Coordinates of C-alpha atoms and ligand atoms in Angstrom, one line a residue:
X1 CA 2.8 184.1 18.1
X2 CA 0.4 187.0 17.9
X3 CA -2.2 185.1 19.9
X4 CA 0.3 184.4 22.5
X5 CA 1.3 188.0 22.8
X6 CA -2.4 189.0 22.9
X7 CA -3.0 186.5 25.8
X8 CA -0.1 187.9 27.8
X9 CA -1.5 191.4 27.4
X10 CA -5.0 190.2 28.4
X11 CA -3.6 188.5 31.5
X12 CA -1.7 191.7 32.5
X13 CA -4.9 193.7 32.0
X14 CA -7.0 191.4 34.1
X15 CA -4.3 191.2 36.8
X16 CA -4.1 195.0 37.0
X17 CA -7.8 195.5 37.2
X18 CA -8.2 192.9 39.9
X19 CA -5.2 194.2 41.8
X20 CA -6.7 197.7 41.8
X21 CA -10.2 196.7 42.6
X22 CA -8.8 194.5 45.5
X23 CA -6.7 197.5 46.7
X24 CA -9.8 199.7 46.5
X25 CA -11.9 197.3 48.4
X26 CA -9.4 196.8 51.2
X27 CA -8.7 200.6 51.2
X28 CA -12.4 201.5 51.6
X29 CA -13.4 198.6 53.9
X30 CA -12.4 199.7 57.3
X31 CA -12.7 198.1 60.7
X32 CA -11.6 201.0 63.0
X33 CA -13.0 203.3 65.5
X34 CA -11.7 206.6 66.9
X35 CA -11.2 207.3 70.6
X36 CA -13.7 209.6 72.2
X37 CA -13.9 210.9 75.7
X38 CA -11.6 211.5 78.7
X39 CA -10.2 208.2 79.8
X40 CA -7.7 206.2 77.7
X41 CA -7.6 203.3 80.3
X42 CA -10.3 200.8 81.3
X43 CA -11.3 201.4 84.9
X44 CA -9.7 199.1 87.5
X45 CA -12.9 197.2 88.2
X46 CA -13.5 196.4 84.6
X47 CA -13.1 192.7 83.8
X48 CA -11.8 190.9 80.7
X49 CA -12.6 187.3 79.8
X50 CA -13.2 184.8 77.1
X51 CA -16.2 182.6 76.3
X52 CA -16.9 179.1 75.1
X53 CA -19.9 176.7 75.2
X54 CA -20.1 173.0 76.1
X55 CA -21.2 171.5 72.8
X56 CA -18.8 173.5 70.8
X57 CA -15.7 172.4 72.7
X58 CA -16.2 169.5 75.1
X59 CA -16.5 166.4 72.9
X60 CA -17.1 163.2 74.9
X61 CA -20.7 163.3 73.7
X62 CA -21.7 160.0 75.2
X63 CA -19.2 159.5 78.0
X64 CA -19.8 159.0 81.7
X65 CA -23.5 158.6 81.3
X66 CA -24.1 161.7 79.2
X67 CA -27.4 161.4 77.3
X68 CA -27.7 163.1 73.9
X69 CA -28.7 166.7 73.4
X70 CA -30.6 167.9 70.3
X71 CA -27.3 168.9 68.8
X72 CA -25.8 165.4 69.1
X73 CA -28.9 163.8 67.5
X74 CA -29.2 166.5 64.8
X75 CA -25.6 166.3 63.7
X76 CA -25.7 162.5 63.7
X77 CA -28.9 162.2 61.7
X78 CA -28.3 165.1 59.4
X79 CA -24.6 165.5 58.6
X80 CA -25.6 167.0 55.3
X81 CA -26.9 170.1 57.2
X82 CA -23.4 170.8 58.6
X83 CA -21.1 172.6 56.1
X84 CA -18.2 170.1 56.5
X85 CA -20.5 167.2 57.7
X86 CA -18.8 167.4 61.1
X87 CA -20.2 167.3 64.6
X88 CA -19.2 168.0 68.2
X89 CA -18.5 164.4 69.1
X90 CA -14.8 165.2 69.8
X91 CA -14.3 168.9 69.0
X92 CA -11.5 170.4 71.2
X93 CA -12.0 167.5 73.7
X94 CA -12.1 170.0 76.5
X95 CA -13.9 167.4 78.7
X96 CA -10.5 165.6 78.7
X97 CA -8.1 168.5 78.1
X98 CA -9.2 171.2 80.4
X99 CA -5.5 171.7 81.5
X100 CA -4.8 172.8 77.9
X101 CA -7.6 175.3 78.0
X102 CA -6.4 176.5 81.4
X103 CA -2.9 177.1 80.0
X104 CA -4.3 179.4 77.4
X105 CA -6.5 181.2 80.0
X106 CA -3.5 181.8 82.2
X107 CA -1.4 182.9 79.3
X108 CA -4.1 185.5 78.4
X109 CA -4.3 186.6 82.0
X110 CA -8.1 186.9 81.8
X111 CA -10.1 187.9 84.9
X112 CA -12.9 185.4 84.1
X113 CA -13.9 182.5 82.0
X114 CA -17.4 182.1 80.6
X115 CA -18.3 178.5 79.8
X116 CA -21.5 176.5 79.7
X117 CA -22.7 173.4 81.5
X118 CA -24.1 170.6 79.5
X119 CA -27.5 169.9 81.0
X120 CA -27.7 166.3 79.7
X121 CA -24.2 165.6 80.9
X122 CA -24.9 166.4 84.5
X123 CA -28.6 165.2 84.5
X124 CA -28.9 162.5 81.9
X125 CA -32.7 162.3 82.3
X126 CA -32.9 166.2 82.4
X127 CA -34.6 165.9 85.8
X128 CA -32.8 165.3 89.1
X129 CA -33.7 161.7 89.4
X130 CA -30.4 160.8 87.8
X131 CA -27.1 162.7 88.3
X132 CA -23.8 161.9 86.7
X133 CA -21.2 161.9 89.5
X134 CA -18.3 162.0 87.0
X135 CA -19.8 165.0 85.1
X136 CA -20.3 166.8 88.4
X137 CA -16.6 166.0 89.3
X138 CA -15.5 167.4 85.9
X139 CA -17.3 170.8 86.4
X140 CA -16.1 170.9 90.0
X141 CA -12.6 170.4 88.8
X142 CA -13.0 173.2 86.2
X143 CA -14.4 175.6 88.7
X144 CA -11.9 174.8 91.5
X145 CA -9.0 175.0 89.1
X146 CA -10.1 178.4 87.7
X147 CA -10.5 179.8 91.2
X148 CA -7.0 178.5 92.3
X149 CA -5.7 180.4 89.3
X150 CA -7.5 183.6 90.2
X151 CA -9.9 183.3 87.2
X152 CA -13.6 183.8 88.1
X153 CA -16.0 181.3 86.6
X154 CA -19.0 182.7 84.7
X155 CA -21.4 179.9 84.0
X156 CA -24.0 179.8 81.2
X157 CA -26.7 177.3 82.3
X158 CA -28.1 176.7 78.8
X159 CA -26.3 177.3 75.5
X160 CA -28.4 175.7 72.7
X161 CA -28.0 172.1 73.8
X162 CA -31.4 171.0 75.0
X163 CA -31.5 167.4 76.4
X164 CA -33.2 165.2 73.8
X165 CA -35.3 163.8 76.5
X166 CA -37.1 167.2 76.9
X167 CA -37.2 167.9 73.2
X168 CA -39.1 164.7 72.6
X169 CA -42.2 166.2 74.3
X170 CA -42.0 169.7 72.9
X171 CA -38.9 171.3 74.3
X172 CA -39.3 175.0 74.6
X173 CA -42.9 174.9 73.2
X174 CA -44.1 172.9 76.2
X175 CA -44.4 175.2 79.3
X176 CA -43.3 172.3 81.5
X177 CA -39.8 173.5 80.5
X178 CA -40.3 176.2 83.2
X179 CA -40.5 173.5 85.9
X180 CA -37.6 171.4 84.4
X181 CA -35.4 174.4 84.1
X182 CA -36.1 175.5 87.7
X183 CA -35.1 172.1 89.0
X184 CA -32.0 172.1 86.9
X185 CA -31.1 175.6 88.1
X186 CA -31.7 174.5 91.7
X187 CA -29.4 171.6 91.2
X188 CA -26.7 173.9 89.7
X189 CA -27.0 176.5 92.5
X190 CA -26.8 173.8 95.2
X191 CA -23.9 172.0 93.6
X192 CA -21.7 174.8 92.3
X193 CA -23.1 178.1 93.7
X194 CA -20.8 178.2 96.7
X195 CA -18.1 179.0 94.2
X196 CA -19.8 180.4 91.0
X197 CA -20.9 184.0 91.5
X198 CA -22.0 184.9 88.0
X199 CA -24.8 182.9 86.4
X200 CA -26.3 183.3 82.9
X201 CA -29.6 181.4 82.6
X202 CA -30.0 181.3 78.8
X203 CA -27.7 182.2 75.9
X204 CA -29.2 183.9 72.9
X205 CA -32.9 182.7 73.1
X206 CA -33.6 184.4 69.9
X207 CA -31.0 182.3 68.1
X208 CA -32.3 179.0 69.3
X209 CA -36.0 179.8 69.1
X210 CA -36.3 181.2 65.6
X211 CA -34.1 178.7 63.8
X212 CA -35.2 175.8 66.1
X213 CA -38.9 176.3 66.1
X214 CA -39.5 178.9 63.3
X215 CA -37.6 178.3 60.1
X216 CA -36.2 174.8 61.1
X217 CA -32.5 175.7 60.4
X218 CA -31.4 174.3 63.8
X219 CA -32.7 171.4 65.8
X220 CA -35.3 170.4 66.7
X221 CA -36.2 171.6 63.2
X222 CA -39.7 172.6 63.9
X223 CA -41.2 174.6 61.1
X224 CA -43.9 176.8 62.7
X225 CA -42.8 180.4 62.2
X226 CA -44.6 183.2 64.0
X227 CA -46.1 180.6 66.4
X228 CA -43.7 178.0 67.9
X229 CA -40.7 180.3 67.9
X230 CA -42.8 182.9 69.8
X231 CA -43.8 180.2 72.3
X232 CA -40.2 179.3 72.7
X233 CA -39.3 182.9 73.6
X234 CA -42.2 183.1 75.9
X235 CA -41.4 180.0 77.9
X236 CA -37.7 180.9 77.9
X237 CA -38.5 184.3 79.6
X238 CA -40.7 182.6 82.2
X239 CA -38.1 179.9 82.9
X240 CA -35.5 182.6 83.2
X241 CA -37.6 184.5 85.7
X242 CA -38.4 181.4 87.7
X243 CA -34.6 180.5 88.1
X244 CA -33.9 184.1 89.0
X245 CA -36.5 184.2 91.8
X246 CA -35.4 180.8 93.0
X247 CA -31.9 182.0 93.4
X248 CA -32.9 185.1 95.2
X249 CA -35.2 183.3 97.6
X250 CA -33.1 180.2 98.4
X251 CA -29.5 181.0 97.6
X252 CA -28.7 184.6 97.4
X253 CA -28.3 185.2 101.2
X254 CA -25.6 182.6 101.5
X255 CA -24.1 182.7 98.0
X256 CA -24.3 186.4 97.1
X257 CA -23.9 185.9 93.4
X258 CA -25.4 187.7 90.4
X259 CA -27.8 186.2 87.8
X260 CA -28.7 187.5 84.3
X261 CA -29.5 186.4 80.8
X262 CA -27.6 186.8 77.6
X263 CA -29.4 188.3 74.6
X264 CA -27.9 188.8 71.1
X265 CA -28.5 191.9 69.2
X266 CA -27.3 194.0 66.4
X267 CA -27.6 197.8 66.3
X268 CA -29.7 199.3 63.5
X269 CA -29.1 202.5 61.5
X270 CA -31.7 204.3 59.5
X271 CA -31.2 203.7 55.8
X272 CA -33.4 206.6 54.6
X273 CA -32.7 209.1 57.3
X274 CA -36.4 210.1 57.3
X275 CA -37.3 209.2 60.9
X276 CA -35.8 207.1 63.6
X277 CA -39.0 205.2 64.1
X278 CA -37.7 202.3 62.1
X279 CA -34.6 202.1 64.2
X280 CA -36.7 201.8 67.3
X281 CA -39.0 199.2 65.6
X282 CA -35.9 197.2 64.6
X283 CA -34.4 197.4 68.1
X284 CA -37.6 196.4 69.8
X285 CA -38.0 193.4 67.4
X286 CA -34.4 192.3 68.3
X287 CA -33.1 193.3 71.7
X288 CA -36.4 194.6 73.0
X289 CA -38.4 191.4 72.5
X290 CA -36.5 189.8 75.4
X291 CA -35.0 192.7 77.2
X292 CA -38.1 194.9 77.5
X293 CA -40.1 192.5 79.7
X294 CA -37.1 192.2 82.1
X295 CA -35.5 195.7 82.0
X296 CA -38.3 197.9 80.7
X297 CA -41.1 199.6 82.7
X298 CA -44.1 197.4 81.8
X299 CA -42.8 193.9 82.5
X300 CA -44.3 193.0 79.1
X301 CA -43.3 192.7 75.4
X302 CA -42.6 196.0 73.7
X303 CA -46.0 197.7 72.9
X304 CA -45.2 197.8 69.1
X305 CA -44.8 194.0 69.0
X306 CA -48.0 193.3 70.9
X307 CA -49.9 195.7 68.7
X308 CA -48.5 194.3 65.4
X309 CA -48.9 190.7 66.2
X310 CA -52.4 191.1 67.7
X311 CA -53.7 192.9 64.6
X312 CA -51.8 190.5 62.2
X313 CA -53.3 187.5 64.0
X314 CA -56.8 189.0 63.6
X315 CA -56.3 189.7 60.0
X316 CA -55.2 186.1 59.5
X317 CA -58.5 185.0 61.0
X318 CA -57.1 183.6 64.3
X319 CA -59.3 183.8 67.3
X320 CA -56.3 184.5 69.6
X321 CA -53.0 186.5 69.1
X322 CA -50.0 184.4 68.1
X323 CA -48.1 186.2 70.9
X324 CA -50.0 186.4 74.1
X325 CA -49.0 189.4 76.3
X326 CA -48.0 188.3 79.8
X327 CA -50.7 188.5 82.4
X328 CA -50.5 190.4 85.6
X329 CA -48.8 187.7 87.5
X330 CA -46.1 187.1 84.9
X331 CA -45.4 190.8 84.3
X332 CA -44.7 191.3 88.0
X333 CA -42.6 188.2 88.1
X334 CA -40.5 188.9 84.9
X335 CA -40.0 192.7 85.4
X336 CA -36.6 193.3 87.1
X337 CA -35.7 189.6 87.0
X338 CA -32.0 190.0 86.3
X339 CA -29.0 191.6 87.9
X340 CA -27.3 192.4 84.6
X341 CA -27.9 192.2 80.9
X342 CA -25.6 189.9 79.0
X343 CA -25.1 191.2 75.5
X344 CA -23.7 189.3 72.6
X345 CA -22.7 191.9 70.0
X346 CA -21.2 190.9 66.6
X347 CA -22.5 193.2 63.9
X348 CA -25.1 195.8 62.7
X349 CA -27.4 196.6 59.8
X350 CA -29.2 199.4 58.0
X351 CA -33.0 199.2 58.2
X352 CA -36.0 200.5 56.4
X353 CA -39.7 199.6 56.5
X354 CA -40.6 196.8 54.1
X355 CA -43.8 197.5 52.4
X356 CA -45.5 195.2 51.7
X357 CA -44.1 193.0 54.5
X358 CA -41.9 190.1 53.4
X359 CA -41.4 186.6 54.8
X360 CA -43.8 183.7 55.3
X361 CA -47.2 184.5 56.7
X362 CA -47.0 184.3 59.6
X363 CA -43.4 184.7 60.6
X364 CA -41.0 187.0 62.5
X365 CA -40.0 188.6 59.2
X366 CA -43.6 189.2 58.3
X367 CA -44.6 190.7 61.7
X368 CA -41.5 192.9 61.9
X369 CA -41.8 194.5 58.4
X370 CA -38.1 195.4 58.3
X371 CA -35.7 195.3 55.4
X372 CA -32.0 195.0 56.3
X373 CA -29.1 196.1 54.2
X374 CA -25.3 196.5 54.4
X375 CA -22.7 199.2 53.9
X376 CA -20.1 198.6 51.2
X377 CA -17.5 200.0 53.6
X378 CA -18.1 197.3 56.2
X379 CA -15.4 194.6 56.2
X380 CA -16.7 191.1 56.1
X381 CA -15.5 188.1 58.2
X382 CA -15.5 184.5 57.0
X383 CA -19.1 184.2 58.3
X384 CA -21.5 185.6 55.7
X385 CA -23.5 187.5 58.3
X386 CA -20.6 189.1 60.1
X387 CA -19.4 192.6 59.1
X388 CA -17.2 194.8 61.3
X389 CA -19.3 197.7 62.6
X390 CA -17.7 198.8 65.9
X391 CA -19.7 202.0 66.2
X392 CA -22.8 199.7 66.4
X393 CA -21.4 198.4 69.7
X394 CA -20.9 201.9 71.1
X395 CA -24.4 202.9 69.9
X396 CA -26.2 199.8 71.3
X397 CA -24.6 200.3 74.7
X398 CA -25.9 203.9 74.6
X399 CA -29.3 202.6 73.6
X400 CA -29.4 200.3 76.6
X401 CA -28.3 203.1 78.9
X402 CA -31.1 205.3 77.7
X403 CA -33.8 202.7 77.4
X404 CA -33.2 200.4 80.4
X405 CA -32.1 202.8 83.1
X406 CA -28.4 202.2 82.6
X407 CA -28.6 198.6 83.8
X408 CA -25.3 196.9 84.3
X409 CA -24.1 195.2 81.0
X410 CA -21.8 192.3 80.6
X411 CA -20.6 191.9 77.0
X412 CA -20.7 188.1 77.0
X413 CA -19.6 187.6 73.4
X414 CA -18.0 189.6 70.6
X415 CA -15.7 188.0 67.9
X416 CA -14.5 187.6 64.4
X417 CA -14.3 184.5 62.1
X418 CA -11.7 183.5 59.6
X419 CA -9.9 180.4 58.3
X420 CA -7.9 179.9 61.5
X421 CA -4.7 181.7 60.4
X422 CA -2.1 182.3 63.2
X423 CA -1.3 185.8 61.8
X424 CA -4.9 187.0 62.3
X425 CA -4.6 190.7 61.6
X426 CA -8.3 191.1 60.9
X427 CA -9.2 189.7 64.3
X428 CA -6.7 192.1 65.9
X429 CA -8.4 195.0 64.0
X430 CA -11.8 193.8 65.1
X431 CA -10.8 193.4 68.7
X432 CA -9.1 196.8 68.8
X433 CA -12.0 198.6 67.3
X434 CA -14.6 196.9 69.5
X435 CA -12.7 197.5 72.7
X436 CA -12.4 201.1 71.6
X437 CA -16.2 201.1 71.3
X438 CA -16.5 199.8 74.9
X439 CA -14.1 202.4 76.2
X440 CA -15.9 205.2 74.3
X441 CA -19.2 204.0 75.8
X442 CA -17.7 203.9 79.3
X443 CA -16.5 207.5 78.7
X444 CA -20.1 208.3 77.9
X445 CA -21.5 207.0 81.1
X446 CA -22.6 203.5 80.0
X447 CA -22.6 200.9 82.8
X448 CA -20.7 198.2 81.1
X449 CA -18.5 196.2 83.5
X450 CA -17.3 193.0 81.6
X451 CA -16.0 192.2 78.1
X452 CA -15.7 188.6 77.0
X453 CA -14.2 187.6 73.6
X454 CA -15.7 184.8 71.6
X455 CA -13.8 182.5 71.6
X456 CA -10.9 181.1 73.6
X457 CA -10.2 178.4 71.0
X458 CA -11.4 177.4 67.5
X459 CA -14.5 175.3 67.9
X460 CA -17.6 173.8 66.4
X461 CA -19.6 176.6 64.8
X462 CA -23.0 175.0 64.6
X463 CA -24.3 174.6 61.0
X464 CA -20.9 175.8 59.8
X465 CA -19.1 173.0 61.5
X466 CA -15.3 173.7 61.7
X467 CA -15.3 175.8 58.6
X468 CA -15.4 179.2 60.5
X469 CA -12.9 179.8 63.3
X470 CA -13.4 182.3 66.1
X471 CA -10.6 181.3 68.4
X472 CA -7.8 183.5 69.9
X473 CA -6.1 180.1 70.0
X474 CA -5.8 177.8 67.0
X475 CA -6.9 174.3 67.5
X476 CA -4.8 171.7 65.8
X477 CA -7.6 169.3 64.9
X478 CA -5.5 166.7 63.2
X479 CA -2.9 166.2 65.9
X480 CA -3.3 163.6 68.6
X481 CA -2.9 166.2 71.4
X482 CA -5.2 168.8 69.9
X483 CA -2.7 171.6 70.8
X484 CA -4.0 175.1 71.4
X485 CA -1.6 177.5 69.7
X486 CA -1.7 181.3 70.4
X487 CA -2.7 183.4 67.4
X488 CA -1.3 186.9 67.1
X489 CA -4.7 188.2 68.4
X490 CA -4.1 186.2 71.7
X491 CA -0.9 188.3 72.3
X492 CA -2.7 191.5 71.4
X493 CA -5.7 190.7 73.8
X494 CA -3.2 189.9 76.5
X495 CA -1.5 193.2 76.1
X496 CA -4.8 195.0 76.5
X497 CA -5.6 193.0 79.6
X498 CA -2.2 193.8 81.1
X499 CA -2.0 197.4 80.3
X500 CA -5.8 198.1 80.5
X501 CA -5.2 200.3 77.4
X502 CA -5.8 199.8 73.7
X503 CA -2.3 199.6 72.3
X504 CA -1.5 200.2 68.7
X505 CA -1.7 197.0 66.7
X506 CA 1.6 197.7 64.9
X507 CA 3.8 195.6 67.2
X508 CA 1.5 192.6 66.7
X509 CA 1.7 192.6 62.9
Ligands
NOJ1 C1 -23.1 183.3 69.4 C2 -23.3 181.9 70.0 O1 -23.6 182.1 71.3 C3 -22.0 181.1 69.8 O2 -22.4 179.8 70.2 C4 -21.5 181.2 68.4 O3 -20.5 180.3 68.1 C5 -21.1 182.6 68.1 N1 -22.3 183.4 68.2 C6 -20.6 182.8 66.7 O4 -21.5 182.6 65.7

């Protein structure tokens, strides 16, 4: 009897402690941002959209002549590397269910839809010797239907899914990729460019180069950090510039579109408040690595990166630097090779110098010498890397304004992961705070013109499979029709698009 009584008391005690600590945590972990500046409305010409990518939603991985991409092969050979052992074989089946995606896009009233074209679907051999008529018909249907519904198509030409064919002889580490990509780009401009006016060459090079060719977390699982990942970034930049110049020389006069590249970056805050040098170092090693050659003054990698890697390479006994600066020809060619900067912003970190440097020798961690940390006040999403830091978006937009001559910015991704709940209050909070950041940045003179939320629907989240959901629409994976169901955040986003203001989230709770 006494023991029983004691156990009840103990249970009550544990319950109270955990209740209060949970309360404290949710109390102190905020995902909010205050309004700053004159305007409370987004300008008339500001455009709202949503983003997806081919492998994450299309399914139909081997239909109508499509050949495998590295993600097909990787998920088939290594299901153990995907959190739920899933793959993108079917996903949201958008290849067969575009009308369901369209219904959601129309409901949201978005101005544009950012989607990607699967290279190995349209060109099964990766070059133009074979073209899939049915795949071309599919993308024509998507583009035409969007335009009929007053939704502008924004097309990503490459979103992680390299054709296996190309990967088999080196992928991004073989500079023949520059030629292949140029011919692929030529084919895309010729086939779709009369209607597509916004092109993104590459999505997040950093995020397929470092895991793909550095630490082997992603396909093609090359483990050569500090060498092959740098080659991948280098060839990506040159392939990008090559597609840009092709567009300008051959298509721009008749098609009058814009072409840019999407780079992912966090913003960084100084952990020790001693000097802001570390913030600049962290920004150069993230955004600057790819953005500086295109939007900076030198047409080359940031000086600090060239300097670090050259001296580290010498110390390691290498007769050449692991990162070769661009020569005169390439600096001229790369500098200015984009009409806009596509930015994927999700989160931020605190930084300090790591002394001695960490990571494998050599590697990006080792060369950059940065230690990252978090703030207890930042609310975390389902993804272990994703914390809500809306001021980071405002600050990175300002950093771009100041460092790259206020180049036009499209926010091509920004989003929050959870378990897929329909009443997704945290996503509403994230959306509200981040659009507030965009509005504050606009009020502060930043040249940001587009915002696109990731993602339209729940989809295949790479190594996390279907365990982390980013959609404004829930995807019923177990039903035959794979319905897309609006979450509360979809209604909230729609109200922003309609009113061009950031409404209180109260009515959506
Ligand atoms: C950026 C990538 O472009 C996209 O494919 C991914 O799903 C989101 N981040 C979320 O991780």
